[in-house]
Coordinates of C-alpha atoms and ligand atoms in Angstrom, one line a residue:
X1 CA 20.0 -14.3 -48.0
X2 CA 19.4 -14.7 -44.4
X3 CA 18.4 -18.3 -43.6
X4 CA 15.4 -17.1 -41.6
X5 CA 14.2 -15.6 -44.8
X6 CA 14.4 -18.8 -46.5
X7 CA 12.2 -20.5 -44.1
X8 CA 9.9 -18.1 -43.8
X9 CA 9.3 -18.4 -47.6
X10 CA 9.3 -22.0 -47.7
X11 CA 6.4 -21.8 -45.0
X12 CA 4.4 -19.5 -47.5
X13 CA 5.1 -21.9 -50.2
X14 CA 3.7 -24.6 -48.7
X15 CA 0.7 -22.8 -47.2
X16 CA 0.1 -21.6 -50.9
X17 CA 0.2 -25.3 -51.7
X18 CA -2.2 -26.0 -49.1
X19 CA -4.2 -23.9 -50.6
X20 CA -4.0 -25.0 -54.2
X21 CA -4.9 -28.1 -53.5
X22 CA -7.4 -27.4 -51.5
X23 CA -9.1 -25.2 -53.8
X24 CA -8.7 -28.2 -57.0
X25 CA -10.0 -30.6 -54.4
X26 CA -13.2 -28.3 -53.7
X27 CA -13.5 -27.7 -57.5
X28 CA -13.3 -30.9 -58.7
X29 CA -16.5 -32.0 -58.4
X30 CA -18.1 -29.2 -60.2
X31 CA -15.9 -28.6 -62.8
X32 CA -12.4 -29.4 -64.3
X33 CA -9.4 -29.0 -62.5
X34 CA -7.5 -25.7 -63.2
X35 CA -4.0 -27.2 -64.2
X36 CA -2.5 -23.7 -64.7
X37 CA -2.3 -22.7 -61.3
X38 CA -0.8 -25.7 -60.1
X39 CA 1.9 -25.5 -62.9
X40 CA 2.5 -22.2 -61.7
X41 CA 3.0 -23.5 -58.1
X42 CA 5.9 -25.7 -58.9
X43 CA 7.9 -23.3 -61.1
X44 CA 7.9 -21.2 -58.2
X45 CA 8.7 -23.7 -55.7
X46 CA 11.5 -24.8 -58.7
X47 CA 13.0 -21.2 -58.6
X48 CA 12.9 -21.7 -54.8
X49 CA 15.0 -25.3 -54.5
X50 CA 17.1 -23.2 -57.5
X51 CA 17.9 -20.2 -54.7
X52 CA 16.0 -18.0 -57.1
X53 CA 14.0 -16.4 -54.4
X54 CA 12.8 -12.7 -55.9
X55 CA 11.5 -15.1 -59.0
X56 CA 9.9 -17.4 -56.9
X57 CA 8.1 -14.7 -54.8
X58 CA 6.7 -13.0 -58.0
X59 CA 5.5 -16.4 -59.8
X60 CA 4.2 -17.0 -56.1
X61 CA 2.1 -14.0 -56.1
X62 CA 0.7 -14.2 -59.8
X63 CA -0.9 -17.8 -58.4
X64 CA -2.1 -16.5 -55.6
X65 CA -5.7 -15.3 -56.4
X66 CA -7.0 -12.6 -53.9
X67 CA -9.5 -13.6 -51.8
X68 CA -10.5 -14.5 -47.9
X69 CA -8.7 -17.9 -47.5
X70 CA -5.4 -16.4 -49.1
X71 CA -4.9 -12.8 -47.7
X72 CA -3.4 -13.9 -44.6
X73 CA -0.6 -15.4 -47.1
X74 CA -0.8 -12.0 -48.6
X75 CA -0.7 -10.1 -45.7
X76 CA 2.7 -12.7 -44.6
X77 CA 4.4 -12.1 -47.7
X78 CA 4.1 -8.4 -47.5
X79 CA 5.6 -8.1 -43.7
X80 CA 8.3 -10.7 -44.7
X81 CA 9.1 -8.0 -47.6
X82 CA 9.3 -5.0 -45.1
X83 CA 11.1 -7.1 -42.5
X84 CA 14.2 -8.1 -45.1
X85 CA 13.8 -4.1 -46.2
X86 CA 11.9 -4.1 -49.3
X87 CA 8.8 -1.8 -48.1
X88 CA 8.4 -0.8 -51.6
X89 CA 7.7 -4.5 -52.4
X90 CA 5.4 -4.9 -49.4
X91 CA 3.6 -2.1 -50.2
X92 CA 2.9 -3.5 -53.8
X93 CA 1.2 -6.2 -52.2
X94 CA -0.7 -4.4 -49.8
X95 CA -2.3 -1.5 -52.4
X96 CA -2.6 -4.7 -54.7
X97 CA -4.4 -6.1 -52.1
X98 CA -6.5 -2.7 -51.3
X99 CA -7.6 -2.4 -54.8
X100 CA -9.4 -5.6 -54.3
X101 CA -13.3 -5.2 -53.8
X102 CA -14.1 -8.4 -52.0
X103 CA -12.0 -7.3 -48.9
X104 CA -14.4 -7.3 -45.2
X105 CA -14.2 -3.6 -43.5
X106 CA -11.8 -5.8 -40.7
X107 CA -9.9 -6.8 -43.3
X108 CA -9.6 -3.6 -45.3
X109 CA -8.7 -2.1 -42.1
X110 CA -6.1 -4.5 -41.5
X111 CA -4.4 -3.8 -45.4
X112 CA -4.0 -0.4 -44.3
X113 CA -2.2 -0.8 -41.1
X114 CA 0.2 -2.5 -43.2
X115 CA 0.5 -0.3 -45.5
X116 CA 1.4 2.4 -43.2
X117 CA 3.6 0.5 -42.1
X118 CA 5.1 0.1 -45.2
X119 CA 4.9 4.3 -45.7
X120 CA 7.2 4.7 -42.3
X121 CA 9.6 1.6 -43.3
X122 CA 9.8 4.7 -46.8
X123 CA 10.3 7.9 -44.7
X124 CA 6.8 8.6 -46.3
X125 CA 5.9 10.4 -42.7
X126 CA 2.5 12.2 -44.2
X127 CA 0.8 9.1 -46.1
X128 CA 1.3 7.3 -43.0
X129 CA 0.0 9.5 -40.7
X130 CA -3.0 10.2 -42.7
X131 CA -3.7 6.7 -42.8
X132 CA -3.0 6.0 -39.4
X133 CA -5.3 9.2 -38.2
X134 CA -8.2 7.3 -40.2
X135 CA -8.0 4.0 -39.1
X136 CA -8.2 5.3 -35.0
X137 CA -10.5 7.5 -36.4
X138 CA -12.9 4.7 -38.5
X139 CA -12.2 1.6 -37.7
X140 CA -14.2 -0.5 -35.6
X141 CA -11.6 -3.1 -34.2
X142 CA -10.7 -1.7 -31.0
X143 CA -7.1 -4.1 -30.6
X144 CA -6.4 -2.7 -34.4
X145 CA -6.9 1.0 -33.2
X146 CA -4.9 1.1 -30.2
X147 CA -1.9 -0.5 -32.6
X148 CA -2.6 2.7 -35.1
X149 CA -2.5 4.8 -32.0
X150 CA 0.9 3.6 -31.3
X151 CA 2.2 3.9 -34.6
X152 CA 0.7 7.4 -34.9
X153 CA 1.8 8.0 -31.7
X154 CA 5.6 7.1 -32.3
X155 CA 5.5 8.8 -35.8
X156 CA 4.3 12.3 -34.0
X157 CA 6.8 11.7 -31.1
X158 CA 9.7 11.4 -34.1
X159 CA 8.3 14.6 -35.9
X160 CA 8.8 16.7 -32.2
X161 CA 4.9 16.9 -32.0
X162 CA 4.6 16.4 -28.4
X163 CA 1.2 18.1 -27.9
X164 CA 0.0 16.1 -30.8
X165 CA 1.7 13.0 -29.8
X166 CA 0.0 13.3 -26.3
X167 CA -3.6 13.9 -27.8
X168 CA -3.2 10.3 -29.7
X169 CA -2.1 8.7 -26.6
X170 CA -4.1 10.0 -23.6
X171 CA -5.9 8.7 -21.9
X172 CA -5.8 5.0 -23.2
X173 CA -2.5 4.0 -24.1
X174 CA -0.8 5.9 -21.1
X175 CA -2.9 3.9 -18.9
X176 CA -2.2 0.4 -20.8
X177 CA 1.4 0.9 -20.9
X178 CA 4.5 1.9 -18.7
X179 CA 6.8 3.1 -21.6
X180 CA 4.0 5.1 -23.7
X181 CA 3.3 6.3 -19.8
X182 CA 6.7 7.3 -19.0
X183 CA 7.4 8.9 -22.7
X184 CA 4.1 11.0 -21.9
X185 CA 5.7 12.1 -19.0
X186 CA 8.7 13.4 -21.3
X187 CA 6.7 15.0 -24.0
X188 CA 4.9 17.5 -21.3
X189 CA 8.6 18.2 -20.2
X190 CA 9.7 18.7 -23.6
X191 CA 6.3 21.2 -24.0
X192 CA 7.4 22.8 -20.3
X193 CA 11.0 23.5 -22.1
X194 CA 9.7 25.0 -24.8
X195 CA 7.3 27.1 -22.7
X196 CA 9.9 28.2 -20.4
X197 CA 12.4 29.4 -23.1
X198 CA 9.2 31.4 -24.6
X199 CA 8.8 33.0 -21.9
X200 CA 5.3 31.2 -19.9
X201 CA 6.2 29.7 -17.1
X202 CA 2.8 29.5 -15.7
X203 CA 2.1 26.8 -18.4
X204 CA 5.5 25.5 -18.3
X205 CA 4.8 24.8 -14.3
X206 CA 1.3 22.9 -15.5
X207 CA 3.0 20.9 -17.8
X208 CA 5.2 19.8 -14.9
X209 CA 3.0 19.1 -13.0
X210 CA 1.1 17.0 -15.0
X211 CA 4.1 15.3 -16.0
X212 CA 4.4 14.2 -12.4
X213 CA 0.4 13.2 -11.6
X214 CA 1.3 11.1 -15.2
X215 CA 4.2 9.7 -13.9
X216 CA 5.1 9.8 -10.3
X217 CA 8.8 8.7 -11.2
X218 CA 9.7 11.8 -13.5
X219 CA 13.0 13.0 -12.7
X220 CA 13.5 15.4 -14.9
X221 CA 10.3 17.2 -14.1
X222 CA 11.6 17.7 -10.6
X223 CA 14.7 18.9 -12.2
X224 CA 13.0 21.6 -14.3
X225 CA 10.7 22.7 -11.2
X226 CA 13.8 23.2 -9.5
X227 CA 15.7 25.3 -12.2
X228 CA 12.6 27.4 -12.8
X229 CA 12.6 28.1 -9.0
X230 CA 16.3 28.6 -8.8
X231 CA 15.7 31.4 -12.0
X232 CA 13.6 33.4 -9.9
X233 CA 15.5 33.4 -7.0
X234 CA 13.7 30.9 -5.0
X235 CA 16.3 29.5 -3.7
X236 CA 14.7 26.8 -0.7
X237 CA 12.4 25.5 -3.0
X238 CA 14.5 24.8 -5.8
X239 CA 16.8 22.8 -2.9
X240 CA 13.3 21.3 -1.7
X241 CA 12.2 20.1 -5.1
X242 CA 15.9 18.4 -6.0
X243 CA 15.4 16.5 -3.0
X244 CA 12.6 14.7 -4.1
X245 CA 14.8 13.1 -6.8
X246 CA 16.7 10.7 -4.7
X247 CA 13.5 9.2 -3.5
X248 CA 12.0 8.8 -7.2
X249 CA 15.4 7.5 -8.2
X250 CA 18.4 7.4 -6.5
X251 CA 20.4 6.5 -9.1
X252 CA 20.1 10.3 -10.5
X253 CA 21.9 11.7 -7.5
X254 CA 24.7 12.7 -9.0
X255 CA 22.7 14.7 -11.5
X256 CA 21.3 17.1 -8.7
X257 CA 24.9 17.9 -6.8
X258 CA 25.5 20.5 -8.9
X259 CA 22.1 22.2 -8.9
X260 CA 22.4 21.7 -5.0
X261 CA 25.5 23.1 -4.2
X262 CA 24.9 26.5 -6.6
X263 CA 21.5 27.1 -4.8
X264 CA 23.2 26.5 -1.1
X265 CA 26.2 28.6 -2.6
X266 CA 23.6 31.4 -3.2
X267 CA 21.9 31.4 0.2
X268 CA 25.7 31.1 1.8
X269 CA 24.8 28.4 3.6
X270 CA 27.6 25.8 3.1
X271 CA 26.5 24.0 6.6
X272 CA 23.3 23.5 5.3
X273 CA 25.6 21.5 2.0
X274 CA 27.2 19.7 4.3
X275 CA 24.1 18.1 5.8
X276 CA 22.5 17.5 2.9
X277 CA 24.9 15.9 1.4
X278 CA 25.5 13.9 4.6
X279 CA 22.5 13.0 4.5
X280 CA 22.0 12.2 0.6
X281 CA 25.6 9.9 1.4
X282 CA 23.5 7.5 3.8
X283 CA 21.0 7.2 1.2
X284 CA 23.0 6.9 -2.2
X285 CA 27.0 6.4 -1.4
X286 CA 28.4 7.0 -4.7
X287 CA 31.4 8.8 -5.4
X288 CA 30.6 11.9 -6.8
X289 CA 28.4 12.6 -3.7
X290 CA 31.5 11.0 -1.4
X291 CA 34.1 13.5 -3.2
X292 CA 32.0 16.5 -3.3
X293 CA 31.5 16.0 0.6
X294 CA 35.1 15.6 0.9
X295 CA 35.6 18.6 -1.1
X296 CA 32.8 21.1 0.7
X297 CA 34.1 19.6 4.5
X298 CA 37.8 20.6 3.2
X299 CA 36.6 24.2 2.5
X300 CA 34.8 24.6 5.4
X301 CA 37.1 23.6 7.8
X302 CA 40.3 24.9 5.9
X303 CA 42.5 22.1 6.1
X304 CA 42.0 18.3 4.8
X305 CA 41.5 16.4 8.3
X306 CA 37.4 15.7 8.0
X307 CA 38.5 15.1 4.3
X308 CA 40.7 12.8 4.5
X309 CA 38.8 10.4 7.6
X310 CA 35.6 10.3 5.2
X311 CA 37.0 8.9 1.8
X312 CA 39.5 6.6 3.7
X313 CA 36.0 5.2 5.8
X314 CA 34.4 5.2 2.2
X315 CA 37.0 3.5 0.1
X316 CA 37.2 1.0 3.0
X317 CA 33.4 -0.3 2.6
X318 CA 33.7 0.1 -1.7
X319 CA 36.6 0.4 -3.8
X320 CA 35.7 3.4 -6.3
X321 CA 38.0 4.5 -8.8
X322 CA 36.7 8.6 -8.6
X323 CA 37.2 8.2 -4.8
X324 CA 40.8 6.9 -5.2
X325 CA 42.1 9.9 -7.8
X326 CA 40.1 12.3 -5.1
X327 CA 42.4 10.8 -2.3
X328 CA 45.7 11.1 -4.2
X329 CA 44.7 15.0 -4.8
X330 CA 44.8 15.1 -0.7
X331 CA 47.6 13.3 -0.2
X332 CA 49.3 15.9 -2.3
X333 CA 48.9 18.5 -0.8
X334 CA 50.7 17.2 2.2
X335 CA 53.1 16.2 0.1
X336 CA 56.7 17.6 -1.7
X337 CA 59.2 16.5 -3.7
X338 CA 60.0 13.3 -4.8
X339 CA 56.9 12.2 -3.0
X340 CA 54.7 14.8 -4.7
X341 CA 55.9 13.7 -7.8
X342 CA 55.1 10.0 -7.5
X343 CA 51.9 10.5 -6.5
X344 CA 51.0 12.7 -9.5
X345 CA 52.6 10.1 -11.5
X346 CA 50.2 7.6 -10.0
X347 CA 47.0 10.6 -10.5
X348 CA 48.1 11.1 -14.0
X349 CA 47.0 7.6 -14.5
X350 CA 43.7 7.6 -12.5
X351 CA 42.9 10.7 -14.2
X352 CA 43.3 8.9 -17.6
X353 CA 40.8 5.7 -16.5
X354 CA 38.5 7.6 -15.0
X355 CA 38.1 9.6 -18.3
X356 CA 37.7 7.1 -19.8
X357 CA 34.7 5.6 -17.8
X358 CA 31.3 6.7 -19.7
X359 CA 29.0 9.0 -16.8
X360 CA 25.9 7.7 -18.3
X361 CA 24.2 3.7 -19.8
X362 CA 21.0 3.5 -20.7
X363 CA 19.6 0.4 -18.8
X364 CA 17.4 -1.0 -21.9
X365 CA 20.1 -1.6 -24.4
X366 CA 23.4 -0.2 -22.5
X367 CA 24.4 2.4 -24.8
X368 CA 26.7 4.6 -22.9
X369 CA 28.5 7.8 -22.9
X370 CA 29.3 11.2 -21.6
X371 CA 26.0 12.6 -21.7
X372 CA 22.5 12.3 -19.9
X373 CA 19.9 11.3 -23.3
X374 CA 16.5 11.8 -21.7
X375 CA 15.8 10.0 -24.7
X376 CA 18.1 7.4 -25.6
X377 CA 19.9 8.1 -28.9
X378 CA 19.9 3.7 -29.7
X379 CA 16.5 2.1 -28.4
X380 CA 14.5 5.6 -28.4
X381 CA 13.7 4.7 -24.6
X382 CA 12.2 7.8 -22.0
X383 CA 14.3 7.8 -19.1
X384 CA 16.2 4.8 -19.1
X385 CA 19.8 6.4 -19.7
X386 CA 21.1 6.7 -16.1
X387 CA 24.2 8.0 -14.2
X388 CA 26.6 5.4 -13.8
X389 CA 26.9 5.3 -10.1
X390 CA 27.6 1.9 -8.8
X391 CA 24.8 1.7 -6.8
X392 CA 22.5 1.1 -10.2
X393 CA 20.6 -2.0 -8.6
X394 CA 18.6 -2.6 -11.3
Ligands
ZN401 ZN1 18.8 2.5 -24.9

C-alpha cells in the first residue's frame, strides 16, 4: 500500500471527522446526539491505525450520510479509488452517489464526469461516451464541459474516430490548447491518408490543407502534399513542398532526403541535389544530410575528391559518429591490403554503434527507437517523436 495512499485516506478520515462533529455540534441543541455515527467513525479510524484500510474505507462510507457538505468527501474517495486502480469501487460510490435525489444539477453533473471516468479507467468505451456526449451536450457549467470535451475527445481519438474526434474539439478546445491543436492537425492527416488510399485526393488535399491553416507547424502534412504530388508525377512541386519542412522544423530534415533525392533522381537533375542539399547543410548540418552530400558529390564527379574535403571540414566543426563510418567507407576505396583490412576492422565496429543508435526520441517522455511514431506509442503525444539529429535544440 503506497504511502501516498495512506495519507490521502487519513486526510478523508479526518475531514469525515470534521464533519461528524460538526454535524453533533449543530444537532445538539435540538435534539440528542446521534452516538451511532460517531462509534462508527472510530472503528473505522481503528481499522485504519490497524493497516486495515479496505475495512476502514467501507465502515467510512456507511457513516458517511449523502448530502451537500459531504459529497466532496465522496467525490475524494471515489478518485482516490480509481487512482490506486479500483474503478469498479469508484464507480460504486459515484452511482451510489447518482441515485441520490438531493444532488444540485452542478453537482449531478459533476457525479457523472466521474463516473465516466470511472467507465474509461473499465474499458467501458460506450457508457462513457454516452455520458460524456450528454454532459457537453446538457450541462450548464462551461469549465465542466470543455473537461467532458476532452475526455470525449481523447476517447474518440483512441477509437480512430478522427472526423468525430475533430467535431468534439473544434473550434474551442483547438483554440485553448497547443496539444489538442497539434493532435487536430494529425487527425485531418490521418482523414487525408485514408482519403488518399480510397482513392479522393481532392478531399485528401483539403484535409491537408486544413491541417496546415490548424497548425502552421505540421510536418507531416507537407510530407503527404509532397507524396501526393510526387504520385502524379509532379515532380517540382513535390521538391517545393519538402522544402517547406526545414523551415517548420528542421529537426525533420533527415526525414525529407529521401523523398528529395527520388523526385530530383526522376527529373535527372542531380545538380539541382547537389544545391539543395548544399543549401539544406547551411541550414541543418546533420549527418545524414552531410553523408548524402558526400555520397551524391562522389557520383557526380566520379571520384571521392569533393567527398572527401567536405566530411573532413564537417567532422572538423562536430564530431558525428554516421559521418566517421561514412569517411572510413572513402578511405577504403583508396585503400588495399593490409590497410584495407584494418580499416574494415575499425568500420565493422562503427557499423555496430551506429546500429545501435535509435533514429527517432520523442521529446515529451524520450521514448526512442527505429521508427518515426506520428503518435507516440508511450505518452500518446502528436508530433513530438523526432529524428535524432544532433542539432535537436530543444
Ligand atoms: Zn512520448
Amino acid at each position: 500500500m503506497p504511502d501516498v495512499f495512506l495519507l490521502a485516506l487519513l486526510v478523508v478520515a479526518v475531514a469525515i471527522g470534521w464533519w461528524l462533529g460538526r454535524r453533533e455540534r449543530q444537532g445538539a441543541g435540538r435534539r440528542s446526539q446521534p452516538p451511532a455515527l460517531s462509534r462508527d467513525y472510530f472503528v473505522g479510524l481503528n481499522y485504519l491505525l490497524n493497516d486495515q484500510q479496505d475495512r476502514a474505507i467501507e465502515t467510512f462510507i456507511g457513516a458517511l450520510e449523502v448530502n451537500s457538505d459531504t459529497i466532496e468527501t465522496h467525490l475524494a474517495l471515489g478518485n482516490l479509488f480509481r487512482t490506486r486502480g479500483e474503478a469498479d469501487r469508484a464507480l460504486k460510490i459515484h452511482q451510489n452517489l447518482l441515485a441520490r435525489p438531493t444532488l444540485t444539477a452542478g453537482q449531478s453533473d459533476r457525479v457523472q464526469l466521474e463516473l465516466s471516468r470511472d467507465f474509461l479507467a473499465l474499458g467501458l468505451l460506450d457508457r462513457a461516451e454516452r455520458l460524456l456526449q450528454s454532459l457537453v451536450r446538457d450541462s450548464q457549467d462551461d469549465e465542466l464541459r470543455d473537461t467532458a470535451r476532452r475526455l470525449l475527445a481523447d476517447l474518440l481519438e483512441r477509437e480512430g474516430e478522427w472526423q468525430a474526434a475533430l467535431d468534439v474539439a473544434l473550434p474551442r478546445l483547438v483554440r485553448q490548447h497547443d496539444d489538442i491543436r497539434r493532435a487536430a492537425a494529425h487527425w485531418l492527416c490521418e482523414l487525408a491518408e485514408q482519403e488518399r488510399h480510397s482513392a479522393s485526393p481532392v478531399l485528401a488535399r483539403r484535409h491537408l490543407r486544413q491541417a496546415l491553416a490548424t497548425d502552421p507547424h505540421c510536418v507531416r502534412a507537407n510530407l503527404l502534399l509532397a507524396a501526393m504530388e510526387h504520385d502524379t508525377g509532379q515532380y517540382k512541386p513535390s521538391i517545393r513542398l519538402l522544402r517547406r519542412i526545414p523551415d517548420q522544423d528542421p529537426a525533420f530534415t533527415p526525414t525529407i532526403l529521401e523523398p528529395l533525392a527520388r523526385a530530383y533522381r526522376l527529373l535527372d537533375d542531380e545538380e539541382g541535389l547537389i544545391r539543395c542539399l548544399q543549401e539544406l547543410l547551411e541550414q541543418a548540418p546533420c549527418t545524414s544530410v552531410i553523408t548524402r552530400l558526400a555520397e551524391t558529390l562522389r557520383h557526380h564527379h566520379g571520384d571521392d575528391r569533393e567527398a572527401l574535403a567536405l566530411v573532413t571540414e564537417q567532422l572538423d566543426r562536430a564530431p558525428s559518429l554516421g559521418a566517421m563510418h561514412y569517411l572510413l567507407t572513402l578511405y577504403r576505396h583508396n585503400a588495399s591490403g593490409e590497410e584495407d583490412e584494418r580499416l574494415a576492422l575499425l568500420q565493422r565496429h562503427t557499423h555496430t554503434l551506429v546500429q545501435a543508435l535509435p533514429r527517432h526520441r520523442c521529446r515529451r517522455c524520450g521514448f526512442s527507437g527505429e521508427r518515426l511514431h506520428w503518435q507516440c506509442p508511450r505518452c500518446r503525444n502528436w508530433g513530438t517523436t523526432k529524428p535524432i539529429t544532433g542539432i535537436e535544440g530543444e
